[in-house]
Amino acid sequence: MARKKHEDAGPGDAAGGESGAGSREIVPAEREGERAWQAALRPQTFADYIGQKELIDNLRVSVRAARENGWALDHFLFAGPPGLGKTTLAHVIANELGVNLVVSSGPAIDHKGMLAGLLTQLGERDALFIDEIHRLSPIVEENLYPAMEDFRFDLFIGDGPHAKAMAMQLPRFTLLGATTRMGLLSAPLLDRFGFHWQLRYYDLPDMTAIVQRSARLIGVGIDGAGATEIARRARSTPRIANRLLRRVRDFATVEGNGTIDAKIASSALDRLAVDHAGLDTLDRAYLTIVCERFDGGPVGVEAIAASLSEERGTLEEVVEPFLLQIGFIARTPRGRVATAAAYAHLGLPAPAKAPSGGGPQGRLF
Ligand code: ADP
């Protein structure tokens, strides 16, 4: 069974807190209750994990080979915006392997001794999950290399000229890394993973299935149209779907008969300021700034962040990937540009120079 031994930072905590333009549904500074809620809904097996089919098919093969041959699974890295299921995958993999999972995050491992402490908790074939792995300090990262490559940890006993180097042998373990910023990973660290994968945003059928599964688990009635309405407005992100489901359930309980249909879902989400494209206050503020203050761009992310009083990292890791995915912004060598689809969404007339948009424009991270 997978079990957590160490959890200094919750999944995706690194991306920043709630700030700037209004309350953000997707910035993952979760309160305890929210975290427990998400954890309770977490799939435990490959069969439970909805979507990301190509990745899951690959993982099934690797996990089966490792289990049947008694091997340690190769080190795996998962990349993608917060809430897409990277932490969940680590739990599923450990569970399917039948090994323990030790959980930590890049910012939490702030010195070499902390890394040693985590590694020495591991038994043979156990897994270590490091969230936000791009935020490891260089010194910790260097000490991770021999551990990943040779299952060795170099210790120094004593100080100064009398210090003695000693290599500590570690059990064969699997490192599972997650990052919202693949581009910030150093090449030597990336090279030491046997496999890396960019998680995709979920399509509507998968998002609907996630909402239906979560509703079943929490015991709230929901019809097909209600599930689709929440799925459509959840930014193609399971964590947001679960969060919205919780809010809509409250509305259905207080104002309806306890069952979620399209009408209740739609009116609840309108009141939560989540619009029909799934954009929330910060998304709309971002687009409005680009369209109105910067005349549709091109504009650099730094200037947008300053105008919104928002962290640049939050824009790059959370806001922009989705706006890019749905074709509301495009990337050019000179900066971000709002597309005609973004203008139409805001109800503004588009300038002739605006690209048409409406489809995926590539990746920013
Ligand atoms: P990340 O680590 O990428 O930020 P998480 O793994 O914490 O995201 O996922 C957030 C929540 O979304 C989980 O608690 C889980 O309930 C739900 N979730 C994520 N991926 C899936 C999936 N593929 N199927 C069903 N639920 C999912």
Short mmCIF file of C-alpha atoms and ligand atoms in Angstrom, two decimals:
data_model
loop_
_atom_site.label_atom_id
_atom_site.label_comp_id
_atom_site.label_asym_id
_atom_site.label_seq_id
_atom_site.Cartn_x
_atom_site.Cartn_y
_atom_site.Cartn_z
CA MET A 1 0.00 0.00 0.00
CA ALA A 2 1.13 3.50 -0.74
CA ARG A 3 1.50 5.61 2.35
CA LYS A 4 2.70 9.09 3.01
CA LYS A 5 5.46 9.59 5.47
CA HIS A 6 6.44 13.16 4.89
CA GLU A 7 4.39 15.95 3.44
CA ASP A 8 5.71 19.43 3.97
CA ALA A 9 3.99 20.98 1.01
CA GLY A 10 0.74 20.03 -0.63
CA PRO A 11 0.50 19.26 -4.31
CA GLY A 12 1.35 22.27 -6.37
CA ASP A 13 1.84 24.54 -3.41
CA ALA A 14 4.72 26.19 -5.08
CA ALA A 15 2.82 28.19 -7.64
CA GLY A 16 1.91 30.99 -5.26
CA GLY A 17 -0.96 32.10 -3.10
CA GLU A 18 -4.28 33.73 -3.66
CA SER A 19 -3.54 37.28 -4.65
CA GLY A 20 -4.01 39.90 -7.29
CA ALA A 21 -7.21 40.10 -9.25
CA GLY A 22 -9.78 38.49 -7.04
CA SER A 23 -10.07 35.06 -5.51
CA ARG A 24 -8.53 32.47 -7.75
CA GLU A 25 -10.19 29.11 -8.13
CA ILE A 26 -7.09 27.48 -9.50
CA VAL A 27 -4.13 28.86 -7.65
CA PRO A 28 -3.40 25.86 -5.50
CA ALA A 29 -2.84 27.44 -2.06
CA GLU A 30 -5.39 25.05 -0.65
CA ARG A 31 -6.79 25.20 2.79
CA GLU A 32 -6.59 22.02 4.82
CA GLY A 33 -10.25 21.14 4.22
CA GLU A 34 -9.84 21.57 0.51
CA ARG A 35 -6.72 19.42 0.52
CA ALA A 36 -8.43 16.64 2.43
CA TRP A 37 -11.37 16.87 0.03
CA GLN A 38 -9.13 16.49 -3.00
CA ALA A 39 -7.16 13.65 -1.39
CA ALA A 40 -10.35 11.73 -0.60
CA LEU A 41 -11.30 11.86 -4.27
CA ARG A 42 -7.89 10.74 -5.49
CA PRO A 43 -7.94 7.65 -7.72
CA GLN A 44 -5.99 4.72 -6.24
CA THR A 45 -5.47 2.48 -9.27
CA PHE A 46 -4.83 2.75 -13.01
CA ALA A 47 -8.42 1.66 -13.59
CA ASP A 48 -9.67 4.61 -11.50
CA TYR A 49 -7.42 7.16 -13.20
CA ILE A 50 -9.46 8.78 -15.95
CA GLY A 51 -7.88 9.98 -19.21
CA GLN A 52 -4.17 10.44 -20.11
CA LYS A 53 -4.61 7.08 -21.84
CA GLU A 54 -1.30 6.92 -23.69
CA LEU A 55 0.63 7.65 -20.51
CA ILE A 56 -1.36 5.15 -18.45
CA ASP A 57 -0.85 2.44 -21.10
CA ASN A 58 2.91 3.01 -20.93
CA LEU A 59 2.93 3.03 -17.15
CA ARG A 60 0.91 -0.17 -16.91
CA VAL A 61 3.57 -2.00 -18.93
CA SER A 62 6.49 -0.60 -16.93
CA VAL A 63 4.82 -1.23 -13.57
CA ARG A 64 3.87 -4.78 -14.52
CA ALA A 65 7.42 -5.55 -15.70
CA ALA A 66 8.87 -4.13 -12.48
CA ARG A 67 6.44 -6.01 -10.27
CA GLU A 68 6.79 -9.36 -11.99
CA ASN A 69 10.58 -9.21 -12.11
CA GLY A 70 11.16 -7.63 -8.72
CA TRP A 71 12.84 -4.62 -10.35
CA ALA A 72 12.72 -1.09 -9.05
CA LEU A 73 10.71 1.02 -11.50
CA ASP A 74 12.73 3.50 -13.55
CA HIS A 75 12.72 7.16 -12.40
CA PHE A 76 9.74 8.98 -13.94
CA LEU A 77 9.07 12.71 -14.36
CA PHE A 78 5.62 14.21 -14.93
CA ALA A 79 5.14 17.77 -16.16
CA GLY A 80 2.10 19.98 -16.55
CA PRO A 81 0.04 22.72 -14.94
CA PRO A 82 -1.26 22.31 -11.36
CA GLY A 83 -4.23 20.03 -10.80
CA LEU A 84 -3.84 17.71 -13.79
CA GLY A 85 -3.05 14.62 -11.71
CA LYS A 86 0.74 14.39 -11.24
CA THR A 87 0.62 13.75 -7.49
CA THR A 88 -2.26 11.35 -8.01
CA LEU A 89 -0.16 9.39 -10.50
CA ALA A 90 2.63 9.00 -7.95
CA HIS A 91 0.14 7.52 -5.46
CA VAL A 92 -1.36 5.25 -8.12
CA ILE A 93 2.06 3.99 -9.24
CA ALA A 94 3.20 3.20 -5.70
CA ASN A 95 -0.10 1.50 -5.00
CA GLU A 96 0.07 -0.58 -8.17
CA LEU A 97 3.69 -1.51 -7.43
CA GLY A 98 2.71 -2.44 -3.87
CA VAL A 99 5.44 -0.23 -2.37
CA ASN A 100 5.60 2.68 0.06
CA LEU A 101 5.55 6.25 -1.18
CA VAL A 102 7.51 8.99 0.56
CA VAL A 103 6.19 12.43 -0.43
CA SER A 104 8.01 15.74 -0.42
CA SER A 105 8.59 18.79 -2.60
CA GLY A 106 11.50 20.79 -4.02
CA PRO A 107 11.13 23.81 -1.71
CA ALA A 108 10.68 21.59 1.38
CA ILE A 109 14.03 19.83 0.84
CA ASP A 110 16.05 22.86 1.79
CA HIS A 111 19.33 21.16 2.72
CA LYS A 112 21.30 18.03 2.02
CA GLY A 113 20.47 16.51 5.42
CA MET A 114 16.77 16.71 4.62
CA LEU A 115 17.35 14.76 1.40
CA ALA A 116 19.37 12.17 3.35
CA GLY A 117 16.48 11.88 5.80
CA LEU A 118 14.02 11.15 3.01
CA LEU A 119 16.28 8.68 1.23
CA THR A 120 16.97 6.72 4.39
CA GLN A 121 13.24 6.20 4.92
CA LEU A 122 13.07 4.24 1.70
CA GLY A 123 12.95 0.47 1.58
CA GLU A 124 13.83 -1.72 -1.39
CA ARG A 125 11.78 -0.67 -4.50
CA ASP A 126 9.94 2.11 -2.60
CA ALA A 127 9.14 5.38 -4.36
CA LEU A 128 10.09 8.94 -3.46
CA PHE A 129 7.82 11.64 -4.91
CA ILE A 130 9.26 15.15 -5.24
CA ASP A 131 6.70 17.74 -6.30
CA GLU A 132 7.92 21.01 -7.85
CA ILE A 133 11.25 19.31 -8.45
CA HIS A 134 12.52 22.29 -10.50
CA ARG A 135 12.72 24.20 -7.19
CA LEU A 136 15.39 22.00 -5.62
CA SER A 137 18.46 23.95 -4.61
CA PRO A 138 21.57 23.20 -6.73
CA ILE A 139 23.36 21.56 -3.80
CA VAL A 140 20.45 19.22 -3.03
CA GLU A 141 20.08 18.47 -6.73
CA GLU A 142 23.76 17.52 -7.05
CA ASN A 143 23.38 15.12 -4.16
CA LEU A 144 20.39 13.56 -5.83
CA TYR A 145 22.40 12.55 -8.92
CA PRO A 146 24.44 9.67 -7.35
CA ALA A 147 21.30 8.56 -5.51
CA MET A 148 19.37 8.33 -8.79
CA GLU A 149 22.22 6.80 -10.77
CA ASP A 150 24.01 4.46 -8.38
CA PHE A 151 21.69 4.41 -5.34
CA ARG A 152 24.49 6.03 -3.40
CA PHE A 153 24.57 9.00 -1.05
CA ASP A 154 27.85 10.74 -0.27
CA LEU A 155 28.29 11.76 3.33
CA PHE A 156 31.03 13.75 5.01
CA ILE A 157 31.82 12.80 8.57
CA GLY A 158 33.49 15.52 10.65
CA ASP A 159 34.62 19.00 9.67
CA GLY A 160 37.51 20.75 7.98
CA PRO A 161 40.71 18.89 7.04
CA HIS A 162 39.71 15.82 9.07
CA ALA A 163 36.38 15.35 7.29
CA LYS A 164 36.03 11.90 5.82
CA ALA A 165 33.96 11.06 2.78
CA MET A 166 31.75 8.03 3.14
CA ALA A 167 29.40 6.54 0.56
CA MET A 168 26.14 5.24 1.95
CA GLN A 169 24.46 2.54 -0.11
CA LEU A 170 20.72 3.12 -0.63
CA PRO A 171 18.07 0.59 -1.53
CA ARG A 172 17.04 0.50 -5.19
CA PHE A 173 14.24 3.03 -5.26
CA THR A 174 12.18 4.97 -7.79
CA LEU A 175 12.17 8.75 -7.96
CA LEU A 176 8.88 10.19 -9.18
CA GLY A 177 9.26 13.87 -10.00
CA ALA A 178 6.60 16.43 -10.84
CA THR A 179 7.03 19.89 -12.27
CA THR A 180 4.89 22.72 -13.53
CA ARG A 181 7.93 24.10 -15.37
CA MET A 182 9.74 21.48 -17.41
CA GLY A 183 11.81 24.25 -19.02
CA LEU A 184 13.38 25.14 -15.65
CA LEU A 185 14.79 21.65 -15.05
CA SER A 186 18.55 21.37 -15.47
CA ALA A 187 19.76 19.07 -18.24
CA PRO A 188 21.71 16.76 -15.83
CA LEU A 189 18.59 16.20 -13.72
CA LEU A 190 16.38 15.63 -16.76
CA ASP A 191 18.92 13.14 -18.15
CA ARG A 192 18.70 11.01 -15.04
CA PHE A 193 15.01 10.31 -15.49
CA GLY A 194 14.33 7.22 -17.58
CA PHE A 195 11.09 8.70 -18.81
CA HIS A 196 9.36 12.07 -18.86
CA TRP A 197 5.86 12.96 -19.87
CA GLN A 198 3.86 16.12 -20.35
CA LEU A 199 0.33 15.66 -18.99
CA ARG A 200 -2.40 17.06 -21.21
CA TYR A 201 -5.46 19.06 -20.36
CA TYR A 202 -8.49 16.75 -20.21
CA ASP A 203 -11.12 16.68 -22.93
CA LEU A 204 -14.81 17.15 -22.15
CA PRO A 205 -15.78 13.43 -22.01
CA ASP A 206 -12.93 12.72 -19.55
CA MET A 207 -13.75 15.79 -17.46
CA THR A 208 -17.41 14.73 -17.34
CA ALA A 209 -16.39 11.24 -16.23
CA ILE A 210 -14.23 12.79 -13.47
CA VAL A 211 -17.15 14.90 -12.22
CA GLN A 212 -19.46 11.87 -12.27
CA ARG A 213 -16.93 9.72 -10.41
CA SER A 214 -16.37 12.38 -7.74
CA ALA A 215 -20.13 12.94 -7.35
CA ARG A 216 -20.58 9.19 -6.84
CA LEU A 217 -17.84 9.12 -4.21
CA ILE A 218 -19.35 11.97 -2.22
CA GLY A 219 -22.84 10.58 -2.65
CA VAL A 220 -24.45 13.52 -4.43
CA GLY A 221 -26.94 12.93 -7.23
CA ILE A 222 -26.02 14.51 -10.57
CA ASP A 223 -27.53 14.12 -14.02
CA GLY A 224 -25.59 14.00 -17.28
CA ALA A 225 -26.24 17.64 -18.19
CA GLY A 226 -25.22 18.81 -14.69
CA ALA A 227 -21.95 16.88 -14.89
CA THR A 228 -21.24 18.27 -18.36
CA GLU A 229 -21.90 21.83 -17.21
CA ILE A 230 -19.36 21.55 -14.36
CA ALA A 231 -16.89 19.70 -16.61
CA ARG A 232 -17.10 22.39 -19.30
CA ARG A 233 -16.38 25.15 -16.83
CA ALA A 234 -13.52 23.51 -14.92
CA ARG A 235 -10.61 24.64 -17.09
CA SER A 236 -9.99 21.07 -18.31
CA THR A 237 -8.43 20.42 -14.87
CA PRO A 238 -9.61 17.68 -12.47
CA ARG A 239 -8.69 19.59 -9.30
CA ILE A 240 -10.88 22.49 -10.39
CA ALA A 241 -13.71 20.13 -11.32
CA ASN A 242 -13.64 18.68 -7.81
CA ARG A 243 -13.58 22.12 -6.24
CA LEU A 244 -16.48 23.38 -8.34
CA LEU A 245 -18.45 20.21 -7.65
CA ARG A 246 -18.16 20.88 -3.93
CA ARG A 247 -19.50 24.41 -4.32
CA VAL A 248 -22.29 23.38 -6.68
CA ARG A 249 -23.29 20.60 -4.28
CA ASP A 250 -23.72 23.25 -1.58
CA PHE A 251 -26.02 25.29 -3.83
CA ALA A 252 -27.97 22.16 -4.82
CA THR A 253 -28.45 21.28 -1.16
CA VAL A 254 -29.49 24.73 -0.01
CA GLU A 255 -31.43 25.97 -3.01
CA GLY A 256 -32.50 22.81 -4.84
CA ASN A 257 -33.49 19.29 -3.95
CA GLY A 258 -29.92 18.09 -3.43
CA THR A 259 -29.46 16.78 -6.96
CA ILE A 260 -27.26 18.62 -9.42
CA ASP A 261 -28.73 19.38 -12.84
CA ALA A 262 -27.59 21.79 -15.54
CA LYS A 263 -29.71 24.66 -14.20
CA ILE A 264 -28.38 24.50 -10.64
CA ALA A 265 -24.81 23.96 -11.90
CA SER A 266 -25.04 26.88 -14.29
CA SER A 267 -26.54 29.35 -11.81
CA ALA A 268 -24.09 28.31 -9.06
CA LEU A 269 -21.09 28.69 -11.35
CA ASP A 270 -22.32 32.07 -12.60
CA ARG A 271 -22.49 33.22 -9.02
CA LEU A 272 -18.99 31.89 -8.40
CA ALA A 273 -17.81 34.10 -11.29
CA VAL A 274 -16.73 31.14 -13.41
CA ASP A 275 -17.81 31.95 -16.95
CA HIS A 276 -18.95 29.67 -19.77
CA ALA A 277 -15.44 29.06 -21.05
CA GLY A 278 -14.35 28.15 -17.51
CA LEU A 279 -12.44 31.41 -17.07
CA ASP A 280 -12.39 32.99 -13.65
CA THR A 281 -11.70 36.52 -12.44
CA LEU A 282 -7.95 36.37 -12.94
CA ASP A 283 -8.19 34.88 -16.43
CA ARG A 284 -10.56 37.62 -17.48
CA ALA A 285 -8.46 40.31 -15.84
CA TYR A 286 -5.43 38.99 -17.74
CA LEU A 287 -7.25 39.08 -21.08
CA THR A 288 -8.78 42.49 -20.41
CA ILE A 289 -5.35 43.96 -19.61
CA VAL A 290 -3.81 42.52 -22.78
CA CYS A 291 -6.72 43.66 -24.97
CA GLU A 292 -7.42 47.07 -23.47
CA ARG A 293 -4.22 48.34 -21.88
CA PHE A 294 -1.77 46.76 -24.30
CA ASP A 295 -3.95 46.96 -27.39
CA GLY A 296 -3.92 43.19 -27.88
CA GLY A 297 -0.12 42.88 -27.58
CA PRO A 298 2.47 41.71 -28.26
CA VAL A 299 3.28 42.27 -24.60
CA GLY A 300 5.79 40.62 -22.27
CA VAL A 301 4.58 38.58 -19.29
CA GLU A 302 6.49 40.86 -16.92
CA ALA A 303 4.40 43.87 -17.97
CA ILE A 304 1.16 41.91 -17.62
CA ALA A 305 2.19 40.67 -14.15
CA ALA A 306 3.02 44.21 -13.03
CA SER A 307 -0.33 45.53 -14.27
CA LEU A 308 -2.23 42.78 -12.47
CA SER A 309 -0.06 42.90 -9.30
CA GLU A 310 0.28 39.18 -9.79
CA GLU A 311 3.27 36.84 -9.62
CA ARG A 312 4.83 36.22 -13.00
CA GLY A 313 5.12 32.50 -12.07
CA THR A 314 1.37 32.22 -11.47
CA LEU A 315 0.67 33.68 -14.88
CA GLU A 316 3.20 31.41 -16.58
CA GLU A 317 2.31 28.22 -14.74
CA VAL A 318 -1.41 28.53 -14.26
CA VAL A 319 -3.10 31.24 -16.31
CA GLU A 320 -1.31 31.22 -19.64
CA PRO A 321 -1.12 27.47 -20.38
CA PHE A 322 -4.91 27.23 -20.38
CA LEU A 323 -5.50 30.45 -22.34
CA LEU A 324 -3.00 29.17 -24.86
CA GLN A 325 -4.67 25.76 -24.94
CA ILE A 326 -8.09 27.24 -25.77
CA GLY A 327 -6.61 29.66 -28.29
CA PHE A 328 -7.34 32.92 -26.45
CA ILE A 329 -3.71 34.00 -26.52
CA ALA A 330 -0.90 33.25 -28.91
CA ARG A 331 2.83 33.39 -28.37
CA THR A 332 5.05 35.44 -30.65
CA PRO A 333 8.77 36.18 -30.35
CA ARG A 334 7.81 39.68 -29.08
CA GLY A 335 5.35 38.58 -26.42
CA ARG A 336 1.79 37.43 -25.84
CA VAL A 337 -0.97 38.41 -28.25
CA ALA A 338 -4.73 38.27 -27.66
CA THR A 339 -6.59 36.42 -30.40
CA ALA A 340 -9.90 37.37 -32.03
CA ALA A 341 -11.49 34.57 -29.98
CA ALA A 342 -10.40 36.36 -26.78
CA TYR A 343 -11.89 39.66 -27.95
CA ALA A 344 -15.13 37.88 -28.86
CA HIS A 345 -15.22 36.25 -25.43
CA LEU A 346 -14.87 39.61 -23.72
CA GLY A 347 -17.47 41.13 -26.05
CA LEU A 348 -14.95 43.58 -27.50
CA PRO A 349 -14.36 44.39 -31.17
CA ALA A 350 -11.15 42.71 -32.37
CA PRO A 351 -8.52 44.80 -34.17
CA ALA A 352 -7.65 43.59 -37.68
CA LYS A 353 -4.19 42.48 -36.50
CA ALA A 354 -5.56 39.96 -33.96
CA PRO A 355 -4.85 36.35 -34.95
CA SER A 356 -7.97 34.23 -35.28
CA GLY A 357 -7.28 31.81 -32.36
CA GLY A 358 -9.88 29.32 -31.27
CA GLY A 359 -7.49 26.35 -31.16
CA PRO A 360 -4.37 25.26 -29.30
CA GLN A 361 -1.48 27.61 -29.96
CA GLY A 362 1.37 25.53 -28.59
CA ARG A 363 2.95 25.37 -25.17
CA LEU A 364 4.41 28.06 -23.02
CA PHE A 365 6.04 25.94 -20.37
P1 ADP B 1 -1.19 17.85 -9.51
O1 ADP B 1 -0.27 17.03 -8.66
O2 ADP B 1 -0.92 17.70 -10.99
O3 ADP B 1 -1.25 19.30 -9.09
P2 ADP B 1 -3.26 16.23 -8.29
O4 ADP B 1 -2.72 14.87 -8.59
O5 ADP B 1 -3.08 16.72 -6.91
O6 ADP B 1 -2.69 17.29 -9.33
O7 ADP B 1 -4.81 16.21 -8.70
C1 ADP B 1 -5.77 17.02 -8.06
C2 ADP B 1 -7.03 16.24 -7.81
O8 ADP B 1 -7.68 15.97 -9.04
C3 ADP B 1 -6.79 14.87 -7.16
O9 ADP B 1 -6.96 14.93 -5.79
C4 ADP B 1 -7.82 13.96 -7.77
O10 ADP B 1 -8.96 13.88 -6.95
C5 ADP B 1 -8.20 14.64 -9.07
N1 ADP B 1 -7.63 13.97 -10.26
C6 ADP B 1 -6.46 14.26 -10.85
N2 ADP B 1 -6.27 13.49 -11.93
C7 ADP B 1 -7.35 12.69 -12.01
C8 ADP B 1 -7.73 11.66 -12.95
N3 ADP B 1 -6.97 11.37 -14.00
N4 ADP B 1 -8.89 11.02 -12.73
C9 ADP B 1 -9.69 11.36 -11.68
N5 ADP B 1 -9.39 12.32 -10.78
C10 ADP B 1 -8.24 12.97 -10.95
#
